[in-house]
Short mmCIF file of C-alpha atoms in Angstrom, two decimals:
data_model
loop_
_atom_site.label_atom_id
_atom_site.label_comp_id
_atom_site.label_asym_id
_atom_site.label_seq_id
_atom_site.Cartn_x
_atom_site.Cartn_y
_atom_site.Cartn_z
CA UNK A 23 103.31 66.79 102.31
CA UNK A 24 102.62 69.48 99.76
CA UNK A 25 99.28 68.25 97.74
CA UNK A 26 99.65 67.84 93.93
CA UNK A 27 97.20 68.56 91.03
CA UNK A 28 96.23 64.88 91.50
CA UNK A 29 95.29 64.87 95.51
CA UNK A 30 93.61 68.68 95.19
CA UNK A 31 89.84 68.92 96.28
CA UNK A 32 89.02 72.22 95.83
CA UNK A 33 85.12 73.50 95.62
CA UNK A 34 83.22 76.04 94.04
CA UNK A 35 80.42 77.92 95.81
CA UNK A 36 78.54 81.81 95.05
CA UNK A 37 80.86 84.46 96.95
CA UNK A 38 78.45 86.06 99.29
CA UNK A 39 78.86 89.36 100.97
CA UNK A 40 80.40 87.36 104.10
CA UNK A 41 83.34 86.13 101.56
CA UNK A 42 84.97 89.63 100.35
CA UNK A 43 87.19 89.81 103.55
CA UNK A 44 88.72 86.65 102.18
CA UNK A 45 88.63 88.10 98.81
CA UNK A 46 90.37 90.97 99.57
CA UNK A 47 93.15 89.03 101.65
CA UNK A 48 93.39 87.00 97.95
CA UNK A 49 94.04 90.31 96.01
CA UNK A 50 96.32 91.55 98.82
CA UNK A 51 98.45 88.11 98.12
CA UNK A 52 98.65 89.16 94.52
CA UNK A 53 99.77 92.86 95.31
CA UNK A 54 96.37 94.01 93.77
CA UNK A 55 95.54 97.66 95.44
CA UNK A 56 91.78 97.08 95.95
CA UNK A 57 90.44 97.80 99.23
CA UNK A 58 87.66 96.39 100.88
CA UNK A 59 85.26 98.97 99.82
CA UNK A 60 86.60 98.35 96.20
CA UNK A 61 85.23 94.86 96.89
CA UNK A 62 82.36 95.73 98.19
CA UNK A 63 81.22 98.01 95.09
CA UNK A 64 82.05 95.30 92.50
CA UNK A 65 80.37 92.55 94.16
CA UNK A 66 77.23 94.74 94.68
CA UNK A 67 77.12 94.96 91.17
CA UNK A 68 77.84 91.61 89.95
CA UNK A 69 77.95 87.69 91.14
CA UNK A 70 80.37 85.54 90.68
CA UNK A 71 82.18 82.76 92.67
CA UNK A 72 84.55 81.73 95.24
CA UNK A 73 87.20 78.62 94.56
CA UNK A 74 88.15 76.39 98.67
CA UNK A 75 90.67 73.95 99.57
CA UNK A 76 90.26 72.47 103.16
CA UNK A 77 87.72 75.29 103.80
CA UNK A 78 90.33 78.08 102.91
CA UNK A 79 89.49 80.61 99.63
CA UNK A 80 92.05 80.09 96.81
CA UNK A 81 90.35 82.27 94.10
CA UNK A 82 88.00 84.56 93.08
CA UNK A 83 85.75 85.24 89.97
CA UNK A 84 83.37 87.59 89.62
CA UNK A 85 80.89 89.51 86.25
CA UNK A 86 78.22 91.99 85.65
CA UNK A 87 75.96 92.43 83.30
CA UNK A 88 75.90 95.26 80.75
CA UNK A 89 72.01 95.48 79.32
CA UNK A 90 70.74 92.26 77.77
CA UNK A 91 73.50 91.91 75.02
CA UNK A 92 76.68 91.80 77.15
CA UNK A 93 78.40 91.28 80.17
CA UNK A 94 81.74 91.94 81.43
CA UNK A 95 84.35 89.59 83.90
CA UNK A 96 86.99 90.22 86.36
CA UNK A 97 88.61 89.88 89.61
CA UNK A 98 89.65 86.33 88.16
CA UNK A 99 92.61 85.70 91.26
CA UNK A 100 94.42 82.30 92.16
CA UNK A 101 96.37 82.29 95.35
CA UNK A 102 99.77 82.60 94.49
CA UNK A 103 100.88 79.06 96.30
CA UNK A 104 98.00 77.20 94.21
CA UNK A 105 98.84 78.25 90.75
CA UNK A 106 98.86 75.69 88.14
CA UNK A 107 96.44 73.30 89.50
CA UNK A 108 93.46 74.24 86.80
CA UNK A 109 91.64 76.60 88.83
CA UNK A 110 91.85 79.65 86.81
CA UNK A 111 90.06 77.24 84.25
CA UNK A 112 87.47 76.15 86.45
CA UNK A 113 86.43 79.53 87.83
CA UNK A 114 86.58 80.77 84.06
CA UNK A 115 84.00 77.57 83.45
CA UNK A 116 81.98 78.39 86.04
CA UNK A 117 81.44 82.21 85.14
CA UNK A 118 81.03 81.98 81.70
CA UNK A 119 78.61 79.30 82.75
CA UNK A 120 76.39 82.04 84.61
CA UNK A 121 76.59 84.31 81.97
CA UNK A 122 75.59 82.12 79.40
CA UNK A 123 76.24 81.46 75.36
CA UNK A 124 73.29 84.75 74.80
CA UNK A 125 75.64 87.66 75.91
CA UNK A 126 79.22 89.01 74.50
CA UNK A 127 81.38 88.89 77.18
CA UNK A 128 84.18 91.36 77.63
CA UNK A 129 87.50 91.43 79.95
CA UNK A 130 90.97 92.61 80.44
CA UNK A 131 93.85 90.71 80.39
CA UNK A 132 97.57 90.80 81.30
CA UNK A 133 100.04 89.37 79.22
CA UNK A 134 100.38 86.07 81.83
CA UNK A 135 96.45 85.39 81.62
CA UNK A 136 95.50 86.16 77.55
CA UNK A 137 96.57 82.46 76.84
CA UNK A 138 93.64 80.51 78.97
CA UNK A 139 91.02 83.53 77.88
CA UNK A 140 91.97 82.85 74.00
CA UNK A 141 91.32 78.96 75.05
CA UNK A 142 87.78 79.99 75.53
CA UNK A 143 87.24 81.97 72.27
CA UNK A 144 88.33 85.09 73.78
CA UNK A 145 90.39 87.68 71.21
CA UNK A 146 92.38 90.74 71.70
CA UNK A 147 90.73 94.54 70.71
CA UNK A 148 93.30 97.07 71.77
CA UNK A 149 95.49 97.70 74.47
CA UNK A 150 94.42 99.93 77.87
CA UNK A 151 97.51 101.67 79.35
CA UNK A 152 97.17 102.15 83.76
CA UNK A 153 98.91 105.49 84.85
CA UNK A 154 99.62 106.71 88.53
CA UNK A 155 101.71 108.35 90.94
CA UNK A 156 101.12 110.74 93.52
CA UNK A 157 100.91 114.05 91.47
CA UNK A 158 103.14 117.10 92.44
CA UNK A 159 101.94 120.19 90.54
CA UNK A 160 98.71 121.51 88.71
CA UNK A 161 98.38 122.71 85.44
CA UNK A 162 96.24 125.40 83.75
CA UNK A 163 93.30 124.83 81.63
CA UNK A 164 92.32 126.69 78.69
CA UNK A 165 89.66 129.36 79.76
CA UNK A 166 87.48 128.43 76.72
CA UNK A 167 87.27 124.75 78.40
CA UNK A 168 86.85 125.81 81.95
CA UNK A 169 84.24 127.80 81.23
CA UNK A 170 81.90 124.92 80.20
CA UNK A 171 82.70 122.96 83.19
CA UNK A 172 80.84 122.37 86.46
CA UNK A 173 80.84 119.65 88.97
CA UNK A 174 78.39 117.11 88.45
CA UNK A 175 75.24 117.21 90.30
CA UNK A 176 72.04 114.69 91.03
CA UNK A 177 70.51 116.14 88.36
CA UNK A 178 72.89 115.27 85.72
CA UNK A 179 73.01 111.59 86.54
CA UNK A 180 70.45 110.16 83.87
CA UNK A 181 72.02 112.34 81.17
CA UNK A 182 75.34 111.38 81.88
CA UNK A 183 74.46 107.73 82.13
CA UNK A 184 73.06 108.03 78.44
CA UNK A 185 75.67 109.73 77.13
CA UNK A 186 78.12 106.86 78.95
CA UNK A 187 75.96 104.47 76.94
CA UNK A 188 76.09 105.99 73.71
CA UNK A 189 80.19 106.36 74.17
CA UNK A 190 80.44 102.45 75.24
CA UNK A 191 77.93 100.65 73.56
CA UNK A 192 76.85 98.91 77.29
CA UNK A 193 74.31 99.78 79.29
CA UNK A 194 75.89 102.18 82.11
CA UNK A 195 73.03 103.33 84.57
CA UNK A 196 73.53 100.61 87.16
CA UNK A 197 77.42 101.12 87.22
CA UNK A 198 77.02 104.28 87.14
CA UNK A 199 74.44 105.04 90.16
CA UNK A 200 76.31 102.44 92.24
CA UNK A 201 80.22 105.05 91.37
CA UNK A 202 77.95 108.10 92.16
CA UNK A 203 77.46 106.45 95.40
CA UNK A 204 81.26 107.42 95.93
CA UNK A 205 82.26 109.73 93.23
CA UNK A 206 82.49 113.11 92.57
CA UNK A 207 83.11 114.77 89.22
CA UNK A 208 82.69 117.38 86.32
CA UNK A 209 80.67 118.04 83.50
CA UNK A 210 81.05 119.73 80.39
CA UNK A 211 77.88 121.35 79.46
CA UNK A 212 77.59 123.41 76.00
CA UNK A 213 74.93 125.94 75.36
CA UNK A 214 72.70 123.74 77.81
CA UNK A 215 73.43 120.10 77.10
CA UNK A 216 75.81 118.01 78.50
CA UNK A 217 79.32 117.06 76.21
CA UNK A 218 81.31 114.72 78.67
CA UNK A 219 81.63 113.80 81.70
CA UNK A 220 84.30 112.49 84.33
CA UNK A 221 84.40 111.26 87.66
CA UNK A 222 86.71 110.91 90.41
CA UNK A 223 86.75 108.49 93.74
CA UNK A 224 88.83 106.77 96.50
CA UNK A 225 90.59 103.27 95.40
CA UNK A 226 93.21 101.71 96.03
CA UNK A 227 96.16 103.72 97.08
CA UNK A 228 94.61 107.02 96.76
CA UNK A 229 92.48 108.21 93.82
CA UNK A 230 90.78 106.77 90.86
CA UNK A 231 89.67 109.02 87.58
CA UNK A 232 87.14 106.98 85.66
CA UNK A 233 84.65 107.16 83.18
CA UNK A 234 85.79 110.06 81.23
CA UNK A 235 83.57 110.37 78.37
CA UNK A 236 84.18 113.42 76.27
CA UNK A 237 82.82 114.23 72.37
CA UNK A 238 86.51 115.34 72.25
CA UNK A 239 90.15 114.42 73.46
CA UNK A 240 90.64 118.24 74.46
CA UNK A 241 87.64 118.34 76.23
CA UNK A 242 88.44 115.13 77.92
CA UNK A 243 91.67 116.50 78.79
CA UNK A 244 90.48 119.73 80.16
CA UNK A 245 88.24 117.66 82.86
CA UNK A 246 90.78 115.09 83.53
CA UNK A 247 93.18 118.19 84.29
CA UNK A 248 90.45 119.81 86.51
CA UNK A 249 90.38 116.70 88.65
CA UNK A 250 93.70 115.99 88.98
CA UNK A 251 94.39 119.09 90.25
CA UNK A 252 92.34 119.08 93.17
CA UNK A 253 94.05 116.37 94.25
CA UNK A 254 97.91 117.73 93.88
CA UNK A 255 100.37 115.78 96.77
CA UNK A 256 98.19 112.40 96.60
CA UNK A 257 98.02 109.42 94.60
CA UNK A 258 95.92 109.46 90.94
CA UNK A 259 95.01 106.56 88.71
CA UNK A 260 93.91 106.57 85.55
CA UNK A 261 92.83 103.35 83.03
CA UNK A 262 92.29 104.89 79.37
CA UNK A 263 92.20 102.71 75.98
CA UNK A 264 95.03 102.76 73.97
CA UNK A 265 92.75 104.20 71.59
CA UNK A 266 91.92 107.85 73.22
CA UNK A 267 95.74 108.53 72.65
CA UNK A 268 96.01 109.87 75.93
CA UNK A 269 99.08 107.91 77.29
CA UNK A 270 101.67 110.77 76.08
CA UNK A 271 99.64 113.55 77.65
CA UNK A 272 99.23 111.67 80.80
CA UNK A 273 103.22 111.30 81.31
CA UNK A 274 103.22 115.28 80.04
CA UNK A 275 101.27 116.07 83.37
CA UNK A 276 102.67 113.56 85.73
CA UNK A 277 100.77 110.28 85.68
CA UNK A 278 103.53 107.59 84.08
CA UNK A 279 102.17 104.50 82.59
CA UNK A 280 102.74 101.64 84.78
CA UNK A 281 101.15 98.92 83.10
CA UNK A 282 99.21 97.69 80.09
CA UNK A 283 96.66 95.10 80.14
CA UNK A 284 94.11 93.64 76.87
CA UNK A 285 90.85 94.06 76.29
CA UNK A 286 89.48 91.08 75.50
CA UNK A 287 86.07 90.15 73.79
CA UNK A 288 84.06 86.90 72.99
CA UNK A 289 81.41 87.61 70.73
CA UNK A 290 80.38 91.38 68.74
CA UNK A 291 81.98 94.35 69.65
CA UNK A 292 79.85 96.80 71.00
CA UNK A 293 78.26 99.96 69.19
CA UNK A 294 79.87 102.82 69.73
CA UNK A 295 78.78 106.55 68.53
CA UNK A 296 81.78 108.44 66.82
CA UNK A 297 80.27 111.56 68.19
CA UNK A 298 81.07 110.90 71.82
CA UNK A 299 84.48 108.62 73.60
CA UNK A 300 85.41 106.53 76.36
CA UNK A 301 88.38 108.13 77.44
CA UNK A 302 88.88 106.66 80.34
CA UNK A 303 87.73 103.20 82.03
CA UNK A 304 85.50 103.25 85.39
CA UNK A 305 87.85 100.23 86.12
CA UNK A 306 89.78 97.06 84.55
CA UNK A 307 86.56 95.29 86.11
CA UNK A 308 83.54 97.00 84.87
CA UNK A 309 85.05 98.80 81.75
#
Protein backbone atom coordinates (compact mmCIF):
# COMPACT_ATOMS: atom_id res chain seq x y z
CA UNK A 1 0.00 0.00 0.00
CA UNK A 2 1.20 3.39 -1.13
CA UNK A 3 1.78 5.55 2.28
CA UNK A 4 -0.22 8.82 2.60
CA UNK A 5 0.70 12.26 4.11
CA UNK A 6 -0.87 10.80 7.29
CA UNK A 7 1.31 7.33 7.67
CA UNK A 8 4.75 9.26 6.31
CA UNK A 9 7.79 9.16 8.80
CA UNK A 10 10.30 10.86 7.18
CA UNK A 11 13.58 12.33 9.15
CA UNK A 12 15.85 15.05 8.93
CA UNK A 13 19.59 14.66 9.53
CA UNK A 14 23.04 17.08 8.31
CA UNK A 15 23.99 15.73 4.67
CA UNK A 16 27.52 14.64 5.14
CA UNK A 17 30.05 14.12 2.46
CA UNK A 18 28.98 10.25 2.46
CA UNK A 19 25.27 11.53 1.36
CA UNK A 20 26.01 13.45 -2.12
CA UNK A 21 25.93 10.10 -4.10
CA UNK A 22 22.35 9.96 -2.95
CA UNK A 23 22.02 13.56 -3.61
CA UNK A 24 23.04 13.44 -6.89
CA UNK A 25 20.80 10.28 -7.76
CA UNK A 26 17.86 12.94 -6.25
CA UNK A 27 18.83 15.69 -8.83
CA UNK A 28 19.25 13.03 -11.55
CA UNK A 29 15.35 12.06 -10.70
CA UNK A 30 14.49 15.67 -11.28
CA UNK A 31 16.48 15.94 -14.68
CA UNK A 32 18.83 18.48 -12.88
CA UNK A 33 22.40 18.36 -14.90
CA UNK A 34 24.67 18.51 -11.81
CA UNK A 35 27.30 16.04 -11.58
CA UNK A 36 28.85 14.65 -8.73
CA UNK A 37 31.67 17.01 -8.67
CA UNK A 38 28.97 19.83 -8.93
CA UNK A 39 27.87 18.33 -5.61
CA UNK A 40 30.82 18.06 -4.22
CA UNK A 41 31.82 21.91 -4.70
CA UNK A 42 28.50 23.19 -3.25
CA UNK A 43 28.47 21.11 -0.29
CA UNK A 44 32.14 22.05 0.46
CA UNK A 45 30.98 25.37 0.66
CA UNK A 46 27.85 25.20 2.53
CA UNK A 47 25.71 22.77 5.03
CA UNK A 48 22.55 21.95 4.78
CA UNK A 49 20.35 18.79 5.20
CA UNK A 50 19.15 15.58 3.98
CA UNK A 51 15.13 14.58 4.23
CA UNK A 52 14.68 9.86 4.74
CA UNK A 53 11.81 7.66 4.51
CA UNK A 54 12.53 3.96 5.54
CA UNK A 55 16.26 4.87 5.41
CA UNK A 56 16.02 6.06 1.68
CA UNK A 57 16.92 10.10 0.81
CA UNK A 58 13.81 11.95 -0.47
CA UNK A 59 15.26 15.54 -0.51
CA UNK A 60 17.89 17.76 -0.29
CA UNK A 61 18.57 21.32 1.13
CA UNK A 62 21.52 22.95 1.28
CA UNK A 63 23.05 27.22 2.03
CA UNK A 64 26.17 29.18 2.32
CA UNK A 65 27.00 31.98 3.85
CA UNK A 66 27.88 35.28 2.16
CA UNK A 67 29.99 37.51 4.95
CA UNK A 68 28.12 38.12 8.19
CA UNK A 69 25.01 39.93 6.64
CA UNK A 70 23.71 37.25 4.24
CA UNK A 71 23.43 33.93 3.11
CA UNK A 72 22.18 32.27 0.13
CA UNK A 73 19.92 28.64 -0.36
CA UNK A 74 19.58 26.04 -2.90
CA UNK A 75 19.57 22.58 -4.09
CA UNK A 76 16.03 22.50 -2.31
CA UNK A 77 14.91 18.80 -4.28
CA UNK A 78 11.87 16.44 -3.33
CA UNK A 79 11.85 13.09 -5.00
CA UNK A 80 9.50 13.25 -7.62
CA UNK A 81 7.18 10.16 -6.14
CA UNK A 82 7.04 12.07 -2.62
CA UNK A 83 5.81 15.41 -3.68
CA UNK A 84 3.11 16.93 -1.74
CA UNK A 85 3.67 15.42 1.55
CA UNK A 86 5.16 18.85 3.28
CA UNK A 87 8.68 18.18 2.83
CA UNK A 88 9.73 21.01 0.75
CA UNK A 89 8.32 22.94 3.90
CA UNK A 90 10.17 21.12 6.35
CA UNK A 91 13.58 21.21 4.69
CA UNK A 92 12.81 25.05 4.03
CA UNK A 93 12.18 25.10 8.15
CA UNK A 94 15.05 23.44 8.85
CA UNK A 95 17.52 25.67 6.70
CA UNK A 96 16.29 28.83 7.42
CA UNK A 97 16.54 27.49 10.93
CA UNK A 98 20.49 27.19 10.53
CA UNK A 99 20.80 30.33 9.04
CA UNK A 100 19.03 32.16 11.46
CA UNK A 101 16.59 35.51 11.75
CA UNK A 102 20.43 37.76 11.69
CA UNK A 103 21.21 37.22 7.92
CA UNK A 104 19.20 38.19 4.50
CA UNK A 105 18.77 35.22 2.80
CA UNK A 106 18.73 35.03 -0.95
CA UNK A 107 17.51 32.20 -3.59
CA UNK A 108 16.20 31.40 -6.96
CA UNK A 109 13.08 30.18 -7.74
CA UNK A 110 11.08 28.57 -10.58
CA UNK A 111 7.72 29.46 -11.24
CA UNK A 112 6.38 25.89 -9.43
CA UNK A 113 8.42 26.70 -6.10
CA UNK A 114 7.94 30.89 -5.61
CA UNK A 115 4.56 30.07 -3.82
CA UNK A 116 6.04 28.09 -0.52
CA UNK A 117 9.28 30.68 -0.60
CA UNK A 118 6.70 33.80 -0.52
CA UNK A 119 5.01 31.67 2.53
CA UNK A 120 8.17 32.35 4.37
CA UNK A 121 8.53 36.12 3.66
CA UNK A 122 10.44 35.54 0.62
CA UNK A 123 9.77 38.32 -2.44
CA UNK A 124 10.65 38.47 -6.01
CA UNK A 125 13.80 41.01 -7.34
CA UNK A 126 14.18 40.34 -11.01
CA UNK A 127 14.22 37.60 -13.25
CA UNK A 128 17.70 35.46 -14.26
CA UNK A 129 17.40 34.02 -17.81
CA UNK A 130 19.66 30.21 -18.23
CA UNK A 131 21.12 29.96 -21.86
CA UNK A 132 22.90 26.84 -23.50
CA UNK A 133 23.54 24.74 -26.32
CA UNK A 134 26.49 23.30 -27.73
CA UNK A 135 27.97 26.33 -29.68
CA UNK A 136 28.88 25.99 -33.46
CA UNK A 137 30.92 29.02 -34.54
CA UNK A 138 33.16 31.86 -32.95
CA UNK A 139 32.87 35.33 -33.28
CA UNK A 140 35.35 38.24 -33.42
CA UNK A 141 36.06 40.63 -30.74
CA UNK A 142 36.75 44.17 -31.07
CA UNK A 143 40.64 44.66 -31.04
CA UNK A 144 40.26 47.61 -28.58
CA UNK A 145 38.67 44.87 -26.05
CA UNK A 146 41.03 42.07 -26.75
CA UNK A 147 43.74 43.96 -26.16
CA UNK A 148 42.99 44.44 -22.41
CA UNK A 149 42.37 40.88 -21.88
CA UNK A 150 44.49 38.08 -20.38
CA UNK A 151 43.71 34.87 -18.73
CA UNK A 152 43.45 35.02 -15.17
CA UNK A 153 46.30 34.05 -13.09
CA UNK A 154 47.04 33.23 -9.11
CA UNK A 155 47.92 36.49 -8.77
CA UNK A 156 44.77 38.10 -9.70
CA UNK A 157 42.63 36.09 -7.35
CA UNK A 158 42.32 38.61 -4.29
CA UNK A 159 41.65 41.48 -6.72
CA UNK A 160 39.14 39.78 -8.53
CA UNK A 161 37.45 38.52 -5.41
CA UNK A 162 37.11 42.30 -4.31
CA UNK A 163 35.99 43.51 -7.27
CA UNK A 164 33.25 40.35 -7.23
CA UNK A 165 32.32 41.86 -3.88
CA UNK A 166 31.95 45.29 -4.75
CA UNK A 167 29.70 44.11 -8.03
CA UNK A 168 27.42 41.76 -5.62
CA UNK A 169 27.22 43.23 -2.43
CA UNK A 170 28.26 39.47 -0.75
CA UNK A 171 31.27 38.49 0.34
CA UNK A 172 32.91 36.36 -2.66
CA UNK A 173 36.48 35.12 -1.56
CA UNK A 174 35.41 31.72 -0.27
CA UNK A 175 33.23 30.99 -3.45
CA UNK A 176 35.50 32.21 -5.31
CA UNK A 177 38.87 30.27 -4.19
CA UNK A 178 36.78 27.07 -3.94
CA UNK A 179 35.58 27.90 -8.49
CA UNK A 180 39.35 28.69 -8.99
CA UNK A 181 39.87 25.28 -7.76
CA UNK A 182 38.23 24.29 -11.22
CA UNK A 183 38.01 27.33 -13.31
CA UNK A 184 39.80 29.01 -15.73
CA UNK A 185 39.15 32.51 -17.06
CA UNK A 186 39.99 36.13 -18.31
CA UNK A 187 40.63 39.38 -17.07
CA UNK A 188 40.25 42.72 -18.26
CA UNK A 189 43.00 44.80 -16.98
CA UNK A 190 43.17 48.73 -17.92
CA UNK A 191 46.29 50.74 -17.66
CA UNK A 192 47.29 48.24 -14.73
CA UNK A 193 44.17 47.51 -12.72
CA UNK A 194 41.81 45.01 -13.13
CA UNK A 195 38.01 46.03 -14.85
CA UNK A 196 36.16 42.55 -14.89
CA UNK A 197 36.54 39.40 -14.74
CA UNK A 198 34.99 35.97 -15.99
CA UNK A 199 35.43 32.48 -15.48
CA UNK A 200 34.78 29.34 -17.13
CA UNK A 201 34.49 25.46 -15.77
CA UNK A 202 33.09 21.90 -16.33
CA UNK A 203 29.24 21.35 -15.13
CA UNK A 204 26.77 19.68 -16.01
CA UNK A 205 26.57 18.76 -19.61
CA UNK A 206 29.59 20.50 -20.71
CA UNK A 207 30.60 24.05 -19.75
CA UNK A 208 29.61 26.65 -17.30
CA UNK A 209 30.51 30.65 -17.77
CA UNK A 210 30.08 32.28 -14.39
CA UNK A 211 30.85 35.15 -12.50
CA UNK A 212 31.21 37.66 -15.17
CA UNK A 213 31.75 40.87 -13.55
CA UNK A 214 32.50 43.69 -15.90
CA UNK A 215 32.38 47.83 -15.16
CA UNK A 216 30.65 47.52 -18.59
CA UNK A 217 28.15 45.30 -20.71
CA UNK A 218 30.71 45.57 -23.75
CA UNK A 219 33.42 44.62 -21.77
CA UNK A 220 31.48 41.83 -20.30
CA UNK A 221 30.61 40.78 -23.64
CA UNK A 222 34.02 40.87 -25.09
CA UNK A 223 35.19 38.19 -22.27
CA UNK A 224 32.13 36.16 -22.41
CA UNK A 225 32.88 35.99 -26.33
CA UNK A 226 36.58 35.09 -25.62
CA UNK A 227 35.44 32.10 -23.61
CA UNK A 228 32.95 30.84 -25.57
CA UNK A 229 35.01 30.57 -28.28
CA UNK A 230 37.49 28.33 -27.02
CA UNK A 231 35.04 26.05 -26.49
CA UNK A 232 33.25 26.02 -30.20
CA UNK A 233 31.52 22.18 -30.88
CA UNK A 234 30.68 21.68 -26.98
CA UNK A 235 28.08 22.54 -24.66
CA UNK A 236 28.04 26.36 -22.88
CA UNK A 237 25.88 27.63 -20.06
CA UNK A 238 25.36 30.77 -19.02
CA UNK A 239 22.99 32.23 -15.84
CA UNK A 240 22.90 36.22 -16.21
CA UNK A 241 20.21 38.61 -14.39
CA UNK A 242 17.61 39.85 -16.33
CA UNK A 243 19.09 43.02 -15.47
CA UNK A 244 22.64 42.93 -17.49
CA UNK A 245 20.37 42.85 -20.69
CA UNK A 246 22.35 40.23 -22.04
CA UNK A 247 19.62 37.67 -23.05
CA UNK A 248 19.30 39.17 -26.79
CA UNK A 249 23.04 39.11 -27.33
CA UNK A 250 23.33 35.68 -26.00
CA UNK A 251 20.69 34.22 -28.68
CA UNK A 252 22.78 36.72 -31.30
CA UNK A 253 25.87 34.36 -30.68
CA UNK A 254 24.25 31.05 -30.18
CA UNK A 255 23.34 30.41 -26.54
CA UNK A 256 19.17 30.37 -26.59
CA UNK A 257 17.47 30.99 -23.38
CA UNK A 258 16.10 27.90 -22.01
CA UNK A 259 14.71 28.86 -18.86
CA UNK A 260 14.00 31.63 -16.39
CA UNK A 261 14.00 31.27 -12.77
CA UNK A 262 13.43 34.33 -9.67
CA UNK A 263 15.60 35.71 -7.53
CA UNK A 264 14.25 35.73 -4.44
CA UNK A 265 15.20 37.73 -1.20
CA UNK A 266 14.09 37.80 2.54
CA UNK A 267 15.38 40.69 4.16
CA UNK A 268 17.72 44.00 2.50
CA UNK A 269 18.96 43.82 -0.77
CA UNK A 270 22.47 43.87 -1.00
CA UNK A 271 24.85 46.94 -1.86
CA UNK A 272 25.87 47.06 -5.02
CA UNK A 273 28.53 49.64 -6.68
CA UNK A 274 27.12 51.20 -10.02
CA UNK A 275 30.67 51.32 -11.16
CA UNK A 276 31.15 47.60 -11.57
CA UNK A 277 28.14 44.45 -12.63
CA UNK A 278 27.27 41.02 -12.09
CA UNK A 279 26.78 39.93 -15.43
CA UNK A 280 26.65 36.67 -15.02
CA UNK A 281 25.82 34.20 -11.96
CA UNK A 282 28.62 31.63 -10.63
CA UNK A 283 25.42 29.43 -10.33
CA UNK A 284 21.49 29.39 -9.46
CA UNK A 285 23.04 28.06 -6.02
CA UNK A 286 25.64 30.43 -4.90
CA UNK A 287 24.60 33.56 -6.98
Amino acid sequence: MTATKKTLSISYRTLNQTDLNSAYELSQAVKWPHRIDDWKMVHNLGTGFIAEYNNHPIGTVLCWEHGEKFASLGMVIVSPDMQGNGIGRALMKQILAKIGDHKNVLLFATPSGQPLYESYGFHPSGDVYQHQAIVKDSHPIDSVHASQQRSITPADHKAIAQLAETACGLAREMALNEVLKSATGVVTEQQGEITGFALIRKFGRGYAIGPVIGSTQDEAKAMIQALVNQHTHEFVRIDVPQSSQLSPWLEEIGLPKVDTVVRMIRGEMPQTDANVQQYALISQALG
